[in-house]
Amino acid sequence: MSRKPRRRGASSALAAGAALNRDGAAAGAYRSTRLDNGIEVVTEAMAGVRSVATGVWVRQGAALDPPGMAGASHLLEHVVFRGTERRSRRDIALALESLGGSLNAYTAREHTGFEARVLGRHLPDAVDVLADLVRRPLIREDDVDHEREVVCEEIAAVEDTPDDLVFEMHGDGLWGGHPYGRPILGSRETLAEMSRNDLAELHGRTYTGANLVVAAAGAVEHDEFTELVGRWFGDMEPGEEVEPVDPPPRPTRGTTTVSRGSAQVHIVLGHPTRGQSHPDRYPLILLSAALGGGMSSRLFQRIREELALAYAVYSYQALYRRAGVCGSYLGTRPGCGSAALDAVREVYGELAREGFASGELRRTKEQVKGEIVLSLESPAARLHRLAGFALVGEAFIPVDELTRRIDRVSEGDILRVAGEVMDPECQYVLCLGPEDADPAQADGQDWR
């Protein structure tokens, strides 16, 4: 996980960015170069900013962890911060913070990211530090033992946060053992089995040129940045690109209730979708926005404003290379779970049968396009977009082409995709809460 506090939706930022992020930057602001060893270097210059966001992404994430080593990618992400050949852990912490910058890292399903934000004149320092972390971590046994304990505390934090835990449990149930449902943190049992040699082998095999994307956005000049990347990364071995996971099998359907002490019943509904490069992502994001993307959305108006059954209710989506998932979340008090779930299913059923109401498609298109542009006013947001395209080998989509693709979504597209992913009979629902919670009869599961 990120070395900073998580926010909901972070795990899907790159997937959404690959589909939908681009604003009105000047023509030619985006550039890409591939080094001889396979590293892809991508940049987007932004006028009027003094800062730059830069990062290194590795095509190795939780879904790609070796058999029996769930959580290895995330543990490795932690361990590299314990020290490199040139810097102690304190040196790493001070390297950019002493310049007013920041350094962060996170692990996702299909990649690991290391990011820095600095003033433009400190970009060489940021690339130096990132190269040190990615290329030359010491991976000492004591460091592995130390970070194993830290990750166990992360696992405990998730266990104490039911609106996080319910998503992990839902993913595990939905994907039926497929790596897309694997907890990014792993488990105490898998972590206990990992050795220093296991992590060193994983690092040596996957942190190679063929698996790297190096990007920068903001106050950056492409040729100068490419020269910097070549200086610090150019002598890396190309290695072999990590193969994507196999497509997931038929997903689970139905409802599962898991007993656990809490003040609310936490409910997640989800349905698999096609992968992040599929053209159905455009009607899908419009459907998600209309369903639970804001105060005017159907779920918010029905569940919170009309029925007062929840404080938090929203839609979500996470798109991966082979598949994705879309759905919704709500938290409600014990005794109201059935009423809330019935109301959500009613909203879903209306969308699946009828599609959008008159004028709703036009309004939703404007909402989504506006949110895209507003979301990209920082170098960090554009950095994630750059990495999102490059990691899946997808061509960059300029803003005029993006808006055309959104505007080309028809009522028929909406009705077709809604019928596929919003039919209540095709959903998998997981309810986490007190033993007397009522969305479904307790099925004997007890989470500890």
CSV table of N, CA, C and O in Angstrom, one decimal, residues 134-220:
chain,number,residue,atom,x,y,z
A,134,VAL,N,14.7,1.8,-6.9
A,134,VAL,CA,14.3,0.7,-7.9
A,134,VAL,C,15.4,-0.2,-8.2
A,134,VAL,O,15.2,-1.5,-8.3
A,135,ARG,N,16.6,0.3,-8.3
A,135,ARG,CA,17.7,-0.5,-8.9
A,135,ARG,C,18.6,-1.1,-7.8
A,135,ARG,O,19.1,-2.2,-8.0
A,136,ARG,N,18.8,-0.5,-6.7
A,136,ARG,CA,19.9,-0.9,-5.8
A,136,ARG,C,19.4,-1.1,-4.3
A,136,ARG,O,20.2,-0.7,-3.4
A,137,PRO,N,18.2,-1.6,-4.1
A,137,PRO,CA,17.9,-1.9,-2.7
A,137,PRO,C,18.8,-3.0,-2.1
A,137,PRO,O,19.1,-3.9,-2.8
A,138,LEU,N,19.1,-2.9,-0.8
A,138,LEU,CA,19.9,-3.9,-0.2
A,138,LEU,C,19.2,-5.2,0.1
A,138,LEU,O,19.8,-6.3,0.1
A,139,ILE,N,17.9,-5.1,0.5
A,139,ILE,CA,17.1,-6.3,0.8
A,139,ILE,C,17.8,-7.2,1.8
A,139,ILE,O,18.1,-8.3,1.5
A,140,ARG,N,18.1,-6.6,2.9
A,140,ARG,CA,18.7,-7.4,4.0
A,140,ARG,C,17.7,-8.1,4.8
A,140,ARG,O,16.5,-7.8,4.9
A,141,GLU,N,18.2,-9.2,5.4
A,141,GLU,CA,17.3,-10.1,6.1
A,141,GLU,C,16.6,-9.3,7.3
A,141,GLU,O,15.4,-9.5,7.5
A,142,ASP,N,17.4,-8.5,8.0
A,142,ASP,CA,16.8,-7.8,9.1
A,142,ASP,C,15.7,-6.8,8.6
A,142,ASP,O,14.7,-6.6,9.3
A,143,ASP,N,15.9,-6.2,7.4
A,143,ASP,CA,15.0,-5.3,6.9
A,143,ASP,C,13.7,-6.0,6.5
A,143,ASP,O,12.6,-5.5,6.7
A,144,VAL,N,13.8,-7.2,5.9
A,144,VAL,CA,12.6,-8.0,5.6
A,144,VAL,C,11.8,-8.3,6.8
A,144,VAL,O,10.6,-8.2,6.9
A,145,ASP,N,12.5,-8.7,7.9
A,145,ASP,CA,11.8,-9.1,9.2
A,145,ASP,C,11.1,-7.8,9.7
A,145,ASP,O,10.0,-7.9,10.2
A,146,HIS,N,11.8,-6.7,9.6
A,146,HIS,CA,11.2,-5.5,10.2
A,146,HIS,C,9.9,-5.1,9.4
A,146,HIS,O,8.9,-4.8,10.0
A,147,GLU,N,10.0,-5.1,8.1
A,147,GLU,CA,8.9,-4.6,7.3
A,147,GLU,C,7.8,-5.7,7.3
A,147,GLU,O,6.6,-5.3,7.1
A,148,ARG,N,8.1,-6.9,7.5
A,148,ARG,CA,7.0,-7.9,7.7
A,148,ARG,C,6.1,-7.6,8.8
A,148,ARG,O,4.9,-7.7,8.7
A,149,GLU,N,6.7,-7.1,9.9
A,149,GLU,CA,5.9,-6.7,11.1
A,149,GLU,C,5.1,-5.4,10.8
A,149,GLU,O,4.0,-5.3,11.2
A,150,VAL,N,5.7,-4.5,10.0
A,150,VAL,CA,5.0,-3.3,9.6
A,150,VAL,C,3.7,-3.7,8.8
A,150,VAL,O,2.6,-3.2,9.0
A,151,VAL,N,3.9,-4.6,7.8
A,151,VAL,CA,2.8,-5.0,7.0
A,151,VAL,C,1.7,-5.7,7.8
A,151,VAL,O,0.5,-5.6,7.5
A,152,CYS,N,2.2,-6.5,8.8
A,152,CYS,CA,1.2,-7.1,9.7
A,152,CYS,C,0.3,-6.1,10.4
A,152,CYS,O,-0.9,-6.3,10.6
A,153,GLU,N,0.9,-5.0,10.7
A,153,GLU,CA,0.1,-3.9,11.3
A,153,GLU,C,-0.8,-3.3,10.3
A,153,GLU,O,-1.9,-2.9,10.6
A,154,GLU,N,-0.4,-3.2,9.0
A,154,GLU,CA,-1.3,-2.8,7.9
A,154,GLU,C,-2.5,-3.7,7.8
A,154,GLU,O,-3.6,-3.2,7.7
A,155,ILE,N,-2.2,-5.0,7.9
A,155,ILE,CA,-3.3,-6.0,7.8
A,155,ILE,C,-4.3,-5.8,9.0
A,155,ILE,O,-5.5,-5.8,8.8
A,156,ALA,N,-3.7,-5.5,10.2
A,156,ALA,CA,-4.6,-5.3,11.4
A,156,ALA,C,-5.4,-4.0,11.2
A,156,ALA,O,-6.6,-4.0,11.6
A,157,ALA,N,-4.8,-3.0,10.5
A,157,ALA,CA,-5.6,-1.8,10.3
A,157,ALA,C,-6.8,-2.0,9.4
A,157,ALA,O,-7.9,-1.5,9.6
A,158,VAL,N,-6.6,-2.8,8.3
A,158,VAL,CA,-7.7,-3.2,7.5
A,158,VAL,C,-8.8,-4.0,8.2
A,158,VAL,O,-10.0,-3.7,8.1
A,159,GLU,N,-8.3,-4.9,9.1
A,159,GLU,CA,-9.3,-5.7,9.9
A,159,GLU,C,-10.1,-4.8,10.8
A,159,GLU,O,-11.2,-5.2,11.1
A,160,ASP,N,-9.5,-3.7,11.2
A,160,ASP,CA,-10.2,-2.8,12.1
A,160,ASP,C,-11.1,-1.7,11.3
A,160,ASP,O,-11.7,-0.9,11.9
A,161,THR,N,-11.1,-1.8,10.0
A,161,THR,CA,-11.8,-0.8,9.2
A,161,THR,C,-12.7,-1.6,8.3
A,161,THR,O,-12.4,-2.0,7.2
A,162,PRO,N,-13.9,-1.8,8.7
A,162,PRO,CA,-14.9,-2.7,8.0
A,162,PRO,C,-15.2,-2.2,6.6
A,162,PRO,O,-15.4,-3.1,5.7
A,163,ASP,N,-15.2,-0.9,6.3
A,163,ASP,CA,-15.5,-0.5,5.0
A,163,ASP,C,-14.3,-0.6,4.0
A,163,ASP,O,-14.5,-0.5,2.8
A,164,ASP,N,-13.1,-1.0,4.5
A,164,ASP,CA,-12.0,-1.5,3.7
A,164,ASP,C,-12.1,-3.0,3.6
A,164,ASP,O,-11.9,-3.6,2.5
A,165,LEU,N,-12.3,-3.6,4.7
A,165,LEU,CA,-12.3,-5.1,4.8
A,165,LEU,C,-13.3,-5.7,3.9
A,165,LEU,O,-13.1,-6.7,3.2
A,166,VAL,N,-14.5,-5.1,3.8
A,166,VAL,CA,-15.6,-5.6,3.0
A,166,VAL,C,-15.2,-5.7,1.5
A,166,VAL,O,-15.6,-6.6,0.8
A,167,PHE,N,-14.4,-4.8,1.0
A,167,PHE,CA,-14.0,-4.8,-0.3
A,167,PHE,C,-13.0,-6.0,-0.6
A,167,PHE,O,-13.0,-6.6,-1.6
A,168,GLU,N,-12.1,-6.2,0.4
A,168,GLU,CA,-11.2,-7.3,0.2
A,168,GLU,C,-11.9,-8.7,0.2
A,168,GLU,O,-11.6,-9.6,-0.6
A,169,MET,N,-12.9,-8.8,1.1
A,169,MET,CA,-13.7,-10.0,1.2
A,169,MET,C,-14.5,-10.2,-0.1
A,169,MET,O,-14.7,-11.3,-0.6
A,170,HIS,N,-15.1,-9.1,-0.6
A,170,HIS,CA,-15.9,-9.2,-1.8
A,170,HIS,C,-15.1,-9.6,-3.0
A,170,HIS,O,-15.5,-10.5,-3.8
A,171,GLY,N,-13.9,-9.0,-3.1
A,171,GLY,CA,-13.0,-9.4,-4.2
A,171,GLY,C,-12.6,-10.9,-4.2
A,171,GLY,O,-12.6,-11.6,-5.2
A,172,ASP,N,-12.3,-11.4,-3.0
A,172,ASP,CA,-12.0,-12.8,-2.8
A,172,ASP,C,-13.1,-13.7,-3.2
A,172,ASP,O,-13.0,-14.7,-3.9
A,173,GLY,N,-14.3,-13.3,-2.8
A,173,GLY,CA,-15.5,-14.1,-3.2
A,173,GLY,C,-15.9,-14.0,-4.6
A,173,GLY,O,-16.2,-15.0,-5.3
A,174,LEU,N,-15.8,-12.8,-5.2
A,174,LEU,CA,-16.3,-12.6,-6.6
A,174,LEU,C,-15.4,-13.3,-7.5
A,174,LEU,O,-15.9,-14.0,-8.5
A,175,TRP,N,-14.1,-13.2,-7.4
A,175,TRP,CA,-13.2,-13.8,-8.3
A,175,TRP,C,-12.9,-15.3,-8.1
A,175,TRP,O,-12.2,-15.9,-8.9
A,176,GLY,N,-13.4,-15.9,-7.0
A,176,GLY,CA,-13.3,-17.3,-6.8
A,176,GLY,C,-11.9,-17.9,-6.8
A,176,GLY,O,-11.6,-18.9,-7.4
A,177,GLY,N,-10.9,-17.2,-6.2
A,177,GLY,CA,-9.6,-17.7,-6.1
A,177,GLY,C,-8.6,-17.2,-7.2
A,177,GLY,O,-7.4,-17.4,-7.1
A,178,HIS,N,-9.2,-16.4,-8.1
A,178,HIS,CA,-8.3,-15.8,-9.2
A,178,HIS,C,-7.4,-14.7,-8.5
A,178,HIS,O,-7.8,-14.1,-7.5
A,179,PRO,N,-6.2,-14.5,-9.1
A,179,PRO,CA,-5.3,-13.5,-8.5
A,179,PRO,C,-5.9,-12.1,-8.4
A,179,PRO,O,-5.5,-11.3,-7.5
A,180,TYR,N,-6.9,-11.7,-9.2
A,180,TYR,CA,-7.5,-10.4,-9.0
A,180,TYR,C,-8.2,-10.2,-7.7
A,180,TYR,O,-8.5,-9.1,-7.3
A,181,GLY,N,-8.6,-11.3,-7.0
A,181,GLY,CA,-9.2,-11.2,-5.7
A,181,GLY,C,-8.2,-11.4,-4.6
A,181,GLY,O,-8.6,-11.4,-3.4
A,182,ARG,N,-6.9,-11.5,-4.9
A,182,ARG,CA,-5.9,-11.7,-3.9
A,182,ARG,C,-5.7,-10.4,-3.1
A,182,ARG,O,-5.5,-9.4,-3.7
A,183,PRO,N,-5.6,-10.5,-1.8
A,183,PRO,CA,-5.3,-9.3,-1.0
A,183,PRO,C,-3.9,-8.7,-1.4
A,183,PRO,O,-2.9,-9.5,-1.4
A,184,ILE,N,-3.8,-7.4,-1.6
A,184,ILE,CA,-2.6,-6.8,-2.0
A,184,ILE,C,-1.5,-7.0,-0.9
A,184,ILE,O,-0.3,-7.2,-1.1
A,185,LEU,N,-2.0,-7.0,0.4
A,185,LEU,CA,-1.1,-7.1,1.5
A,185,LEU,C,-0.7,-8.5,1.8
A,185,LEU,O,0.2,-8.7,2.6
A,186,GLY,N,-1.3,-9.5,1.2
A,186,GLY,CA,-1.1,-10.9,1.5
A,186,GLY,C,-1.7,-11.2,2.8
A,186,GLY,O,-2.7,-10.6,3.3
A,187,SER,N,-1.2,-12.2,3.5
A,187,SER,CA,-1.7,-12.6,4.8
A,187,SER,C,-0.6,-12.8,5.8
A,187,SER,O,0.6,-12.9,5.4
A,188,ARG,N,-0.9,-12.9,7.0
A,188,ARG,CA,0.2,-13.2,8.0
A,188,ARG,C,0.9,-14.5,7.7
A,188,ARG,O,2.1,-14.6,7.9
A,189,GLU,N,0.1,-15.5,7.2
A,189,GLU,CA,0.7,-16.8,6.9
A,189,GLU,C,1.7,-16.7,5.7
A,189,GLU,O,2.8,-17.3,5.8
A,190,THR,N,1.2,-16.1,4.6
A,190,THR,CA,2.1,-16.0,3.5
A,190,THR,C,3.3,-15.1,3.8
A,190,THR,O,4.5,-15.4,3.3
A,191,LEU,N,3.1,-14.0,4.5
A,191,LEU,CA,4.3,-13.2,4.9
A,191,LEU,C,5.3,-13.9,5.7
A,191,LEU,O,6.5,-13.8,5.5
A,192,ALA,N,4.8,-14.8,6.6
A,192,ALA,CA,5.7,-15.5,7.5
A,192,ALA,C,6.6,-16.4,6.7
A,192,ALA,O,7.8,-16.8,7.2
A,193,GLU,N,6.2,-16.9,5.5
A,193,GLU,CA,6.9,-17.9,4.8
A,193,GLU,C,8.0,-17.2,3.8
A,193,GLU,O,8.8,-17.9,3.3
A,194,MET,N,7.9,-15.9,3.7
A,194,MET,CA,8.8,-15.2,2.7
A,194,MET,C,10.2,-15.0,3.3
A,194,MET,O,10.3,-14.5,4.4
A,195,SER,N,11.2,-15.3,2.5
A,195,SER,CA,12.6,-15.0,3.0
A,195,SER,C,13.2,-13.9,2.2
A,195,SER,O,12.7,-13.4,1.2
A,196,ARG,N,14.3,-13.5,2.7
A,196,ARG,CA,15.1,-12.4,2.0
A,196,ARG,C,15.4,-12.9,0.6
A,196,ARG,O,15.4,-12.1,-0.4
A,197,ASN,N,15.8,-14.1,0.4
A,197,ASN,CA,16.1,-14.6,-0.9
A,197,ASN,C,14.9,-14.6,-1.9
A,197,ASN,O,15.1,-14.4,-3.1
A,198,ASP,N,13.7,-14.9,-1.4
A,198,ASP,CA,12.5,-14.8,-2.2
A,198,ASP,C,12.3,-13.4,-2.8
A,198,ASP,O,12.0,-13.3,-4.0
A,199,LEU,N,12.5,-12.4,-1.9
A,199,LEU,CA,12.3,-11.0,-2.4
A,199,LEU,C,13.4,-10.6,-3.3
A,199,LEU,O,13.1,-9.9,-4.3
A,200,ALA,N,14.6,-11.0,-3.1
A,200,ALA,CA,15.7,-10.7,-3.9
A,200,ALA,C,15.5,-11.3,-5.3
A,200,ALA,O,15.8,-10.7,-6.3
A,201,GLU,N,15.1,-12.5,-5.3
A,201,GLU,CA,14.8,-13.2,-6.6
A,201,GLU,C,13.7,-12.5,-7.4
A,201,GLU,O,13.8,-12.3,-8.6
A,202,LEU,N,12.6,-12.1,-6.7
A,202,LEU,CA,11.5,-11.4,-7.3
A,202,LEU,C,12.0,-10.1,-7.9
A,202,LEU,O,11.7,-9.7,-9.0
A,203,HIS,N,12.8,-9.4,-7.1
A,203,HIS,CA,13.4,-8.1,-7.6
A,203,HIS,C,14.2,-8.3,-8.8
A,203,HIS,O,14.1,-7.5,-9.8
A,204,GLY,N,15.1,-9.2,-8.8
A,204,GLY,CA,16.1,-9.4,-9.9
A,204,GLY,C,15.4,-9.8,-11.2
A,204,GLY,O,15.8,-9.5,-12.3
A,205,ARG,N,14.3,-10.6,-11.0
A,205,ARG,CA,13.5,-11.1,-12.2
A,205,ARG,C,12.6,-10.1,-12.8
A,205,ARG,O,12.4,-10.1,-14.0
A,206,THR,N,12.0,-9.2,-12.0
A,206,THR,CA,10.9,-8.3,-12.5
A,206,THR,C,11.3,-6.8,-12.6
A,206,THR,O,10.8,-6.1,-13.4
A,207,TYR,N,12.2,-6.4,-11.8
A,207,TYR,CA,12.6,-5.0,-11.8
A,207,TYR,C,13.7,-4.8,-12.9
A,207,TYR,O,14.9,-4.6,-12.7
A,208,THR,N,13.3,-5.0,-14.2
A,208,THR,CA,14.2,-4.9,-15.3
A,208,THR,C,13.6,-4.0,-16.4
A,208,THR,O,12.5,-3.5,-16.3
A,209,GLY,N,14.4,-3.6,-17.4
A,209,GLY,CA,14.1,-2.6,-18.3
A,209,GLY,C,12.8,-2.9,-19.1
A,209,GLY,O,12.0,-2.0,-19.3
A,210,ALA,N,12.5,-4.2,-19.4
A,210,ALA,CA,11.3,-4.5,-20.2
A,210,ALA,C,10.0,-4.3,-19.3
A,210,ALA,O,8.9,-4.2,-19.9
A,211,ASN,N,10.2,-4.2,-18.0
A,211,ASN,CA,9.0,-4.0,-17.2
A,211,ASN,C,8.9,-2.6,-16.6
A,211,ASN,O,8.0,-2.4,-15.7
A,212,LEU,N,9.7,-1.7,-17.0
A,212,LEU,CA,9.7,-0.3,-16.4
A,212,LEU,C,9.1,0.7,-17.3
A,212,LEU,O,9.3,0.8,-18.5
A,213,VAL,N,8.3,1.6,-16.7
A,213,VAL,CA,7.8,2.9,-17.3
A,213,VAL,C,8.3,4.0,-16.4
A,213,VAL,O,8.1,4.0,-15.2
A,214,VAL,N,9.0,5.0,-17.0
A,214,VAL,CA,9.5,6.1,-16.2
A,214,VAL,C,8.8,7.4,-16.8
A,214,VAL,O,8.9,7.6,-18.1
A,215,ALA,N,8.1,8.1,-16.0
A,215,ALA,CA,7.3,9.2,-16.5
A,215,ALA,C,7.5,10.5,-15.7
A,215,ALA,O,8.0,10.5,-14.6
A,216,ALA,N,7.2,11.6,-16.3
A,216,ALA,CA,7.2,12.9,-15.6
A,216,ALA,C,6.2,13.8,-16.3
A,216,ALA,O,5.9,13.8,-17.5
A,217,ALA,N,5.6,14.7,-15.4
A,217,ALA,CA,4.6,15.6,-15.9
A,217,ALA,C,4.8,16.9,-15.1
A,217,ALA,O,5.1,16.9,-13.9
A,218,GLY,N,4.6,18.0,-15.8
A,218,GLY,CA,4.7,19.4,-15.2
A,218,GLY,C,5.8,20.2,-15.9
A,218,GLY,O,5.9,20.3,-17.1
A,219,ALA,N,6.7,20.7,-15.0
A,219,ALA,CA,7.8,21.5,-15.5
A,219,ALA,C,8.9,20.6,-16.0
A,219,ALA,O,10.0,20.4,-15.3
A,220,VAL,N,8.8,20.0,-17.2
A,220,VAL,CA,9.7,19.0,-17.7
A,220,VAL,C,9.9,19.2,-19.2
A,220,VAL,O,9.0,19.6,-19.9
